[in-house]
Amino acid sequence: MTAPVSASHKGVPQSVCWNFKLLAHHDLAGYGGMGEGMAIQMAKDGRRIIWLAHESAPKNFTAVDVSDPRSPKIVVQTELPEAYMRSNSLELVGDVMAVAYQTRKPGQKGAGFELFDIAVPENPRSIAFVDASGPGSRGVHQLWFCDGEFVHMSAGAPDFTPTHPLDDQFYRVFDVRDPVRPAEVGRWWLPGTRVGDDAPPPARHRPPLLDSGFRAHNTNVYPQRPNRCYLGYIDAGMFVLDISDKARPRPICQWDNSPPYHGFTHTVVPMFARGLWIVTDESVVDDAADWPKAIWIVDARDEGRPVPIATCPMPPVEAYKSRGGRYGAHNIHENTPSPYAWHSEDVVIGTFFNGGLRAYDIRNAYRPEEVGAFVPPAPARSPVGAIQLNDCFVDERKIVYTVDRLSGGLYILEMDF
């Protein structure tokens, strides 16, 4: 069903709510610029709490009680120590939460990641901080912590000098079984991106393509294949790493669509029962200047030879490119291996910035079909005059959470499909 609207742009309504039902919206006390970290905790007193990472300072993370999804309540909201920092990514297992810290420029202090005890959600307590600051490092952009034992991340390091400043983050994995003393156990980077490598630096993207860098992004690892890391690597496409020996990660395959596409491969979600990978490329500039940024369906039955077979359909770029801010794919619900996350290999749900939230039926992987959309009105304080939905998470009740990148905060939805 489509929400009432007062205007449309090139035939597409300014706000849409089709096959989703909006249960609640929370502006997070006016600090509604949110990142890519979303995770559910079941507190000891029975409350269901969603923890959210902020896209930029001054806030670090916010916890919201969503026991009643129609009446969300802030539990705690914390501050970053420096204005040049961002948290952006977090994950949790039980009552331990890992939070990523990235700085604006290499060499700034505070870059790394921190472990928190959140047993008392109102009072998060620091357990350990791992410093990744260094002359060529901005710290940790994304992390993955789902088994309670290892934190996988895209990160810089004080002892890593990139051959190009845009290639500063690579795959690192830390053992946190003793959470007071996290210890790095392995790392992998694209050969040629570190000063001193035997391989030559990779060829840069040249105009009209964007040069966004050869560095790691999402670092997903799942219990169905704990010896694999599904790694987005920005302008190098995606890799699958064999991490059966975490001290020596080894690439099994690479799939790269850039050139001719603009790159910025973000997320790789395996659909194990179906032999598929769902791969997203992030839109990173306004007005769809890097169009198309799509959700790709990749045949992965032979993991050494991935084959793209479809992309998820989207409304025409002409209808969205001038609405304000970014338009194109970003992240999807990642089937996080948590008892409080929904898992599906038939439906993909993802964010598209000013294109809102989109749901796709992929039972026919060669012909994905859109089955739902949610595009809210522009938040009151939006600097671009449009919604910029940044990330999404679906809990095991099929309640959908999505957040705005700039100012809109948290939207809570129910599926109607």
Coordinates of C-alpha atoms in Angstrom, one line a residue:
M1 CA 0.0 0.0 0.0
T2 CA 1.3 3.5 -0.9
A3 CA 1.3 6.2 1.7
P4 CA -0.6 9.4 0.8
V5 CA 1.7 11.9 -0.8
S6 CA 1.4 15.5 -1.9
A7 CA 3.8 15.3 -4.9
S8 CA 5.7 12.9 -7.0
H9 CA 8.9 13.1 -9.1
K10 CA 8.9 11.6 -12.6
G11 CA 5.9 9.5 -11.6
V12 CA 7.4 8.0 -8.4
P13 CA 5.9 9.2 -5.1
Q14 CA 8.1 11.2 -2.7
S15 CA 7.2 8.8 0.1
V16 CA 6.3 5.1 -0.2
C17 CA 5.2 2.4 2.2
W18 CA 4.4 -0.7 0.2
N19 CA 4.2 -4.1 1.9
F20 CA 5.8 -2.6 5.0
K21 CA 4.0 -1.1 8.0
L22 CA 5.7 1.7 9.9
L23 CA 5.4 0.9 13.6
A24 CA 7.6 3.7 15.1
H25 CA 10.1 6.4 14.3
H26 CA 12.7 7.7 16.8
D27 CA 15.0 10.6 16.2
L28 CA 17.4 9.4 18.8
A29 CA 17.3 12.7 20.8
G30 CA 18.3 14.7 17.8
Y31 CA 21.4 12.6 17.0
G32 CA 20.0 10.6 14.2
G33 CA 23.0 10.3 11.9
M34 CA 23.5 6.6 12.0
G35 CA 26.2 4.2 10.7
E36 CA 26.2 0.5 9.7
G37 CA 26.3 -1.2 13.1
M38 CA 23.0 -2.8 14.4
A39 CA 22.7 -5.7 16.8
I40 CA 20.1 -7.1 19.2
Q41 CA 20.8 -7.9 22.8
M42 CA 18.4 -9.8 25.1
A43 CA 19.1 -8.2 28.5
K44 CA 19.1 -10.2 31.7
D45 CA 15.8 -8.5 32.8
G46 CA 14.1 -9.6 29.6
R47 CA 14.3 -6.4 27.6
R48 CA 15.1 -6.5 23.9
I49 CA 17.7 -3.8 23.1
I50 CA 19.0 -2.8 19.8
W51 CA 22.5 -1.2 19.8
L52 CA 23.2 1.3 17.0
A53 CA 26.5 2.8 15.9
H54 CA 26.6 6.4 14.9
E55 CA 28.0 7.6 11.5
S56 CA 30.0 10.5 13.0
A57 CA 30.7 12.4 16.2
P58 CA 29.7 13.5 18.8
K59 CA 27.9 10.2 19.6
N60 CA 29.5 6.8 19.8
F61 CA 26.6 4.4 20.1
T62 CA 23.0 4.4 21.2
A63 CA 20.9 1.6 22.8
V64 CA 17.2 1.5 22.3
D65 CA 14.7 -0.7 24.1
V66 CA 12.5 -2.2 21.4
S67 CA 10.7 -4.8 23.5
D68 CA 7.6 -3.1 22.2
P69 CA 8.5 -2.1 18.7
R70 CA 5.7 0.5 18.7
S71 CA 7.2 2.3 21.6
P72 CA 11.0 2.5 21.4
K73 CA 12.9 4.1 24.3
I74 CA 16.5 5.2 24.5
V75 CA 18.4 3.3 27.2
V76 CA 21.8 4.9 26.8
Q77 CA 23.7 7.2 24.4
T78 CA 27.4 7.6 24.6
E79 CA 30.0 10.1 23.5
L80 CA 33.1 9.8 21.3
P81 CA 36.3 11.1 22.9
E82 CA 37.2 13.2 19.8
A83 CA 35.3 15.1 17.1
Y84 CA 37.4 13.6 14.4
M85 CA 36.3 10.0 15.2
R86 CA 33.4 7.8 14.1
S87 CA 32.2 4.4 15.4
N88 CA 30.1 3.3 12.3
S89 CA 30.2 -0.4 13.1
L90 CA 29.4 -2.7 16.1
E91 CA 28.5 -6.3 16.8
L92 CA 27.7 -8.2 20.0
V93 CA 27.6 -11.7 21.4
G94 CA 25.7 -12.1 24.7
D95 CA 26.8 -9.2 26.9
V96 CA 30.1 -8.4 25.1
M97 CA 30.0 -5.7 22.3
A98 CA 32.8 -4.8 19.9
V99 CA 32.8 -1.2 18.5
A100 CA 34.9 0.1 15.6
Y101 CA 36.7 3.4 15.7
Q102 CA 37.9 5.2 12.6
T103 CA 39.5 8.6 12.5
R104 CA 39.1 11.3 9.8
K105 CA 42.8 11.3 8.9
P106 CA 45.7 8.9 9.2
G107 CA 47.9 9.4 12.3
Q108 CA 45.1 10.7 14.5
K109 CA 44.8 9.0 17.9
G110 CA 41.9 6.8 19.0
A111 CA 41.7 4.6 15.9
G112 CA 41.1 0.9 16.7
F113 CA 38.3 -1.1 18.4
E114 CA 36.9 -1.4 21.9
L115 CA 35.2 -4.2 23.7
F116 CA 32.4 -3.4 26.2
D117 CA 30.6 -5.3 28.9
I118 CA 26.9 -4.4 28.3
A119 CA 25.4 -6.7 31.0
V120 CA 23.9 -3.5 32.5
P121 CA 22.8 -1.8 29.3
E122 CA 22.5 1.6 31.1
N123 CA 26.2 1.4 32.0
P124 CA 28.4 0.0 29.2
R125 CA 31.8 -0.8 30.7
S126 CA 35.0 -0.8 28.7
I127 CA 36.8 -4.2 28.8
A128 CA 39.7 -3.5 26.4
F129 CA 40.8 -1.1 23.7
V130 CA 43.0 -2.1 20.8
D131 CA 44.9 0.8 19.3
A132 CA 45.3 0.7 15.6
S133 CA 46.6 4.3 15.3
G134 CA 49.6 4.9 13.1
P135 CA 51.1 7.2 10.4
G136 CA 49.2 5.4 7.7
S137 CA 46.2 4.2 9.6
R138 CA 42.7 5.6 10.2
G139 CA 41.8 2.5 12.3
V140 CA 38.8 0.2 12.0
H141 CA 35.9 0.9 9.6
Q142 CA 33.9 -2.3 10.0
L143 CA 34.0 -5.3 12.2
W144 CA 32.3 -8.7 12.5
F145 CA 31.9 -10.4 15.9
C146 CA 29.4 -13.3 16.0
D147 CA 31.0 -16.3 17.7
G148 CA 32.3 -14.8 20.9
E149 CA 35.8 -15.8 20.0
F150 CA 37.2 -13.8 17.1
V151 CA 36.7 -10.2 15.8
H152 CA 37.2 -9.9 12.0
M153 CA 37.6 -6.4 10.7
S154 CA 38.7 -4.0 8.0
A155 CA 41.4 -2.0 9.6
G156 CA 44.6 -0.2 9.4
A157 CA 47.6 -0.9 11.6
P158 CA 50.6 1.1 13.0
D159 CA 53.0 -1.2 11.1
F160 CA 51.3 -1.1 7.8
T161 CA 52.3 1.6 5.2
P162 CA 50.0 1.7 2.2
T163 CA 51.4 2.3 -1.2
H164 CA 48.4 4.7 -1.8
P165 CA 46.6 6.5 1.0
L166 CA 43.2 5.1 -0.2
D167 CA 44.5 1.5 0.4
D168 CA 45.0 1.8 4.1
Q169 CA 42.5 -0.8 5.5
F170 CA 42.9 -4.6 5.1
Y171 CA 41.6 -7.8 6.7
R172 CA 42.6 -8.4 10.3
V173 CA 41.4 -11.0 12.8
F174 CA 41.8 -10.8 16.6
D175 CA 41.3 -13.6 19.2
V176 CA 39.1 -12.2 22.0
R177 CA 38.5 -15.4 23.9
D178 CA 40.3 -13.6 26.7
P179 CA 38.4 -10.2 26.2
V180 CA 40.8 -8.3 28.5
R181 CA 43.7 -9.2 26.2
P182 CA 42.7 -9.2 22.5
A183 CA 45.5 -10.6 20.3
E184 CA 45.9 -10.3 16.6
V185 CA 46.1 -13.8 15.0
G186 CA 46.1 -13.0 11.3
R187 CA 45.9 -10.5 8.5
W188 CA 45.6 -10.3 4.7
W189 CA 45.8 -7.5 2.2
L190 CA 45.7 -7.2 -1.6
P191 CA 49.2 -7.7 -2.8
G192 CA 50.8 -4.5 -3.9
T193 CA 48.9 -2.3 -1.5
R194 CA 51.6 -2.3 1.2
V195 CA 55.0 -0.6 0.8
G196 CA 57.6 -3.4 0.5
D197 CA 55.4 -5.9 -1.3
D198 CA 56.9 -7.9 -4.1
A199 CA 53.8 -7.3 -6.2
P200 CA 53.3 -4.0 -8.0
P201 CA 50.5 -1.6 -6.8
P202 CA 47.2 -2.3 -8.5
A203 CA 46.2 -0.1 -11.4
R204 CA 44.0 2.8 -10.1
H205 CA 40.6 3.5 -11.4
R206 CA 40.7 6.3 -13.9
P207 CA 38.0 8.8 -14.9
P208 CA 35.1 8.5 -15.5
L209 CA 35.4 5.8 -12.9
L210 CA 35.9 6.8 -9.3
D211 CA 39.1 5.9 -7.5
S212 CA 37.8 4.8 -4.1
G213 CA 40.7 2.6 -3.0
F214 CA 41.8 -1.0 -2.8
R215 CA 40.9 -1.8 0.8
A216 CA 38.7 -4.1 2.8
H217 CA 35.1 -3.4 3.8
N218 CA 32.8 -6.1 5.2
T219 CA 34.4 -9.2 6.6
N220 CA 31.6 -11.7 7.1
V221 CA 32.2 -15.1 8.6
Y222 CA 29.4 -17.6 9.2
P223 CA 29.1 -20.8 11.3
Q224 CA 28.1 -22.8 8.2
R225 CA 31.6 -22.2 6.8
P226 CA 33.8 -21.0 9.7
N227 CA 36.9 -21.4 7.5
R228 CA 35.7 -18.8 5.0
C229 CA 35.7 -15.0 5.2
Y230 CA 33.4 -13.3 2.6
L231 CA 35.3 -10.1 2.0
G232 CA 34.2 -6.9 0.2
Y233 CA 37.3 -5.1 -1.1
I234 CA 36.0 -1.8 -2.5
D235 CA 37.6 -1.3 -5.9
A236 CA 39.0 -4.8 -6.0
G237 CA 35.6 -6.4 -5.9
M238 CA 35.1 -9.3 -3.5
F239 CA 37.2 -12.1 -2.3
V240 CA 36.6 -15.4 -0.5
L241 CA 39.4 -16.1 2.0
D242 CA 40.3 -19.5 3.3
I243 CA 40.8 -18.8 7.0
S244 CA 41.1 -22.3 8.3
D245 CA 44.6 -21.2 9.3
K246 CA 43.9 -17.7 10.7
A247 CA 47.6 -16.9 10.8
R248 CA 47.7 -17.4 7.0
P249 CA 44.5 -16.3 5.2
R250 CA 44.5 -17.4 1.6
P251 CA 42.3 -16.1 -1.2
I252 CA 40.2 -18.7 -3.0
C253 CA 38.6 -16.5 -5.6
Q254 CA 38.0 -12.9 -6.6
W255 CA 35.0 -11.4 -8.4
D256 CA 35.4 -7.8 -9.6
N257 CA 33.0 -5.8 -11.7
S258 CA 35.1 -2.7 -11.9
P259 CA 35.9 -1.6 -14.5
P260 CA 33.5 -1.1 -16.2
Y261 CA 31.4 -0.4 -13.1
H262 CA 32.5 2.1 -10.5
G263 CA 33.3 -0.5 -7.8
F264 CA 33.1 0.1 -4.1
T265 CA 32.1 -3.5 -3.3
H266 CA 30.6 -3.5 0.2
T267 CA 28.9 -6.6 1.4
V268 CA 29.0 -10.3 0.5
V269 CA 26.3 -12.5 2.0
P270 CA 26.4 -16.2 1.2
M271 CA 23.1 -18.2 0.7
F272 CA 24.6 -21.6 1.6
A273 CA 21.7 -23.9 0.8
R274 CA 21.3 -22.3 -2.6
G275 CA 24.9 -21.8 -3.7
L276 CA 24.5 -18.0 -4.1
W277 CA 26.2 -14.9 -3.0
I278 CA 24.4 -11.6 -2.6
V279 CA 26.9 -8.8 -3.3
T280 CA 26.3 -5.1 -2.9
D281 CA 28.2 -2.1 -4.3
E282 CA 27.8 1.1 -2.3
S283 CA 26.8 4.4 -3.8
V284 CA 29.2 7.0 -2.4
V285 CA 28.5 10.2 -4.2
D286 CA 25.4 12.4 -4.5
D287 CA 23.0 12.7 -7.5
A288 CA 23.7 9.1 -8.6
A289 CA 27.0 10.2 -10.2
D290 CA 28.3 6.7 -9.7
W291 CA 25.2 4.9 -11.1
P292 CA 24.5 2.0 -11.3
K293 CA 25.1 0.7 -7.7
A294 CA 23.3 -2.6 -7.5
I295 CA 22.6 -5.7 -5.5
W296 CA 24.1 -8.5 -7.5
I297 CA 23.1 -12.2 -7.4
V298 CA 26.1 -14.4 -8.0
D299 CA 26.1 -18.1 -8.7
A300 CA 28.6 -19.6 -6.3
R301 CA 28.1 -23.3 -6.7
D302 CA 31.8 -23.5 -7.6
E303 CA 33.3 -21.0 -5.1
G304 CA 36.4 -20.8 -7.2
R305 CA 34.4 -19.6 -10.3
P306 CA 31.7 -17.2 -9.3
V307 CA 29.3 -16.1 -12.1
P308 CA 26.9 -13.1 -11.8
I309 CA 23.4 -14.0 -12.9
A310 CA 21.2 -11.1 -12.0
T311 CA 20.8 -7.8 -10.3
C312 CA 17.8 -6.8 -8.1
P313 CA 15.5 -4.4 -10.0
M314 CA 15.3 -0.7 -8.9
P315 CA 13.1 2.2 -9.9
P316 CA 14.6 4.3 -12.7
V317 CA 17.6 6.5 -11.7
E318 CA 15.9 9.5 -13.4
A319 CA 13.3 9.4 -10.7
Y320 CA 15.8 9.6 -7.8
K321 CA 19.1 11.1 -8.8
S322 CA 17.9 14.7 -8.2
R323 CA 16.1 14.2 -5.0
G324 CA 19.1 15.0 -2.8
G325 CA 22.0 13.0 -1.5
R326 CA 23.0 9.5 -2.6
Y327 CA 20.8 7.0 -4.6
G328 CA 21.9 3.4 -5.1
A329 CA 22.6 0.3 -3.1
H330 CA 24.4 0.2 0.2
N331 CA 24.0 -2.6 2.7
I332 CA 21.6 -5.6 3.2
H333 CA 20.3 -7.6 6.1
E334 CA 23.3 -10.0 6.5
N335 CA 21.7 -13.1 8.0
T336 CA 23.8 -12.4 11.1
P337 CA 24.4 -15.7 13.0
S338 CA 22.5 -14.5 16.1
P339 CA 19.4 -16.2 17.7
Y340 CA 17.8 -12.8 17.5
A341 CA 18.3 -12.2 13.7
W342 CA 15.9 -13.3 11.0
H343 CA 17.4 -15.7 8.4
S344 CA 16.2 -16.1 4.9
E345 CA 17.6 -17.3 1.6
D346 CA 14.5 -16.3 -0.3
V347 CA 14.2 -12.6 0.5
V348 CA 16.8 -9.9 0.4
I349 CA 16.2 -6.6 2.2
G350 CA 18.5 -3.7 1.6
T351 CA 19.0 0.1 1.8
F352 CA 19.3 2.5 -1.1
F353 CA 19.8 5.9 0.5
N354 CA 17.2 8.3 -0.9
G355 CA 15.6 5.2 -2.6
G356 CA 14.7 4.0 0.9
L357 CA 14.4 0.3 1.9
R358 CA 13.7 -2.4 -0.7
A359 CA 12.7 -6.0 -0.4
Y360 CA 13.2 -8.6 -3.1
D361 CA 11.9 -12.1 -3.6
I362 CA 14.9 -14.1 -5.1
R363 CA 13.3 -17.6 -5.2
N364 CA 14.0 -17.4 -8.9
A365 CA 17.6 -16.2 -8.7
Y366 CA 17.6 -15.3 -12.3
R367 CA 14.6 -13.0 -12.0
P368 CA 14.5 -11.2 -8.6
E369 CA 11.2 -9.4 -8.0
E370 CA 10.6 -6.4 -5.8
V371 CA 8.0 -7.2 -3.1
G372 CA 8.2 -4.2 -0.8
A373 CA 9.5 -0.6 -0.5
F374 CA 9.7 2.0 2.3
V375 CA 10.7 5.5 1.4
P376 CA 9.9 7.9 4.3
P377 CA 9.7 11.7 3.9
A378 CA 12.9 13.8 4.3
P379 CA 13.8 14.1 7.9
A380 CA 13.3 17.6 9.4
R381 CA 17.0 18.3 9.8
S382 CA 18.3 16.6 6.6
P383 CA 21.1 18.6 5.0
V384 CA 20.3 17.1 1.6
G385 CA 16.5 17.4 1.8
A386 CA 15.9 13.6 1.4
I387 CA 16.0 10.4 3.3
Q388 CA 19.3 8.6 3.3
L389 CA 18.6 5.1 4.6
N390 CA 22.0 3.6 5.5
D391 CA 21.6 0.1 7.0
C392 CA 19.0 -2.4 8.0
F393 CA 18.5 -5.3 10.4
V394 CA 15.6 -7.8 10.8
D395 CA 15.0 -9.6 14.1
E396 CA 13.7 -13.1 14.5
R397 CA 10.2 -11.6 14.9
K398 CA 10.4 -10.2 11.4
I399 CA 10.6 -6.7 12.8
V400 CA 12.7 -4.5 10.5
Y401 CA 15.0 -1.7 11.7
T402 CA 16.5 0.8 9.4
V403 CA 18.4 4.0 10.0
D404 CA 19.1 7.3 8.3
R405 CA 22.7 8.3 7.6
L406 CA 22.4 12.0 8.3
S407 CA 19.7 12.9 10.7
G408 CA 16.5 10.8 10.6
G409 CA 17.4 8.2 13.3
L410 CA 15.6 4.9 13.6
Y411 CA 12.6 3.6 11.7
I412 CA 10.9 0.4 12.9
L413 CA 8.7 -1.6 10.4
E414 CA 6.7 -4.7 10.1
M415 CA 6.7 -6.9 7.0
D416 CA 3.5 -7.3 5.0
F417 CA 4.7 -9.9 2.6

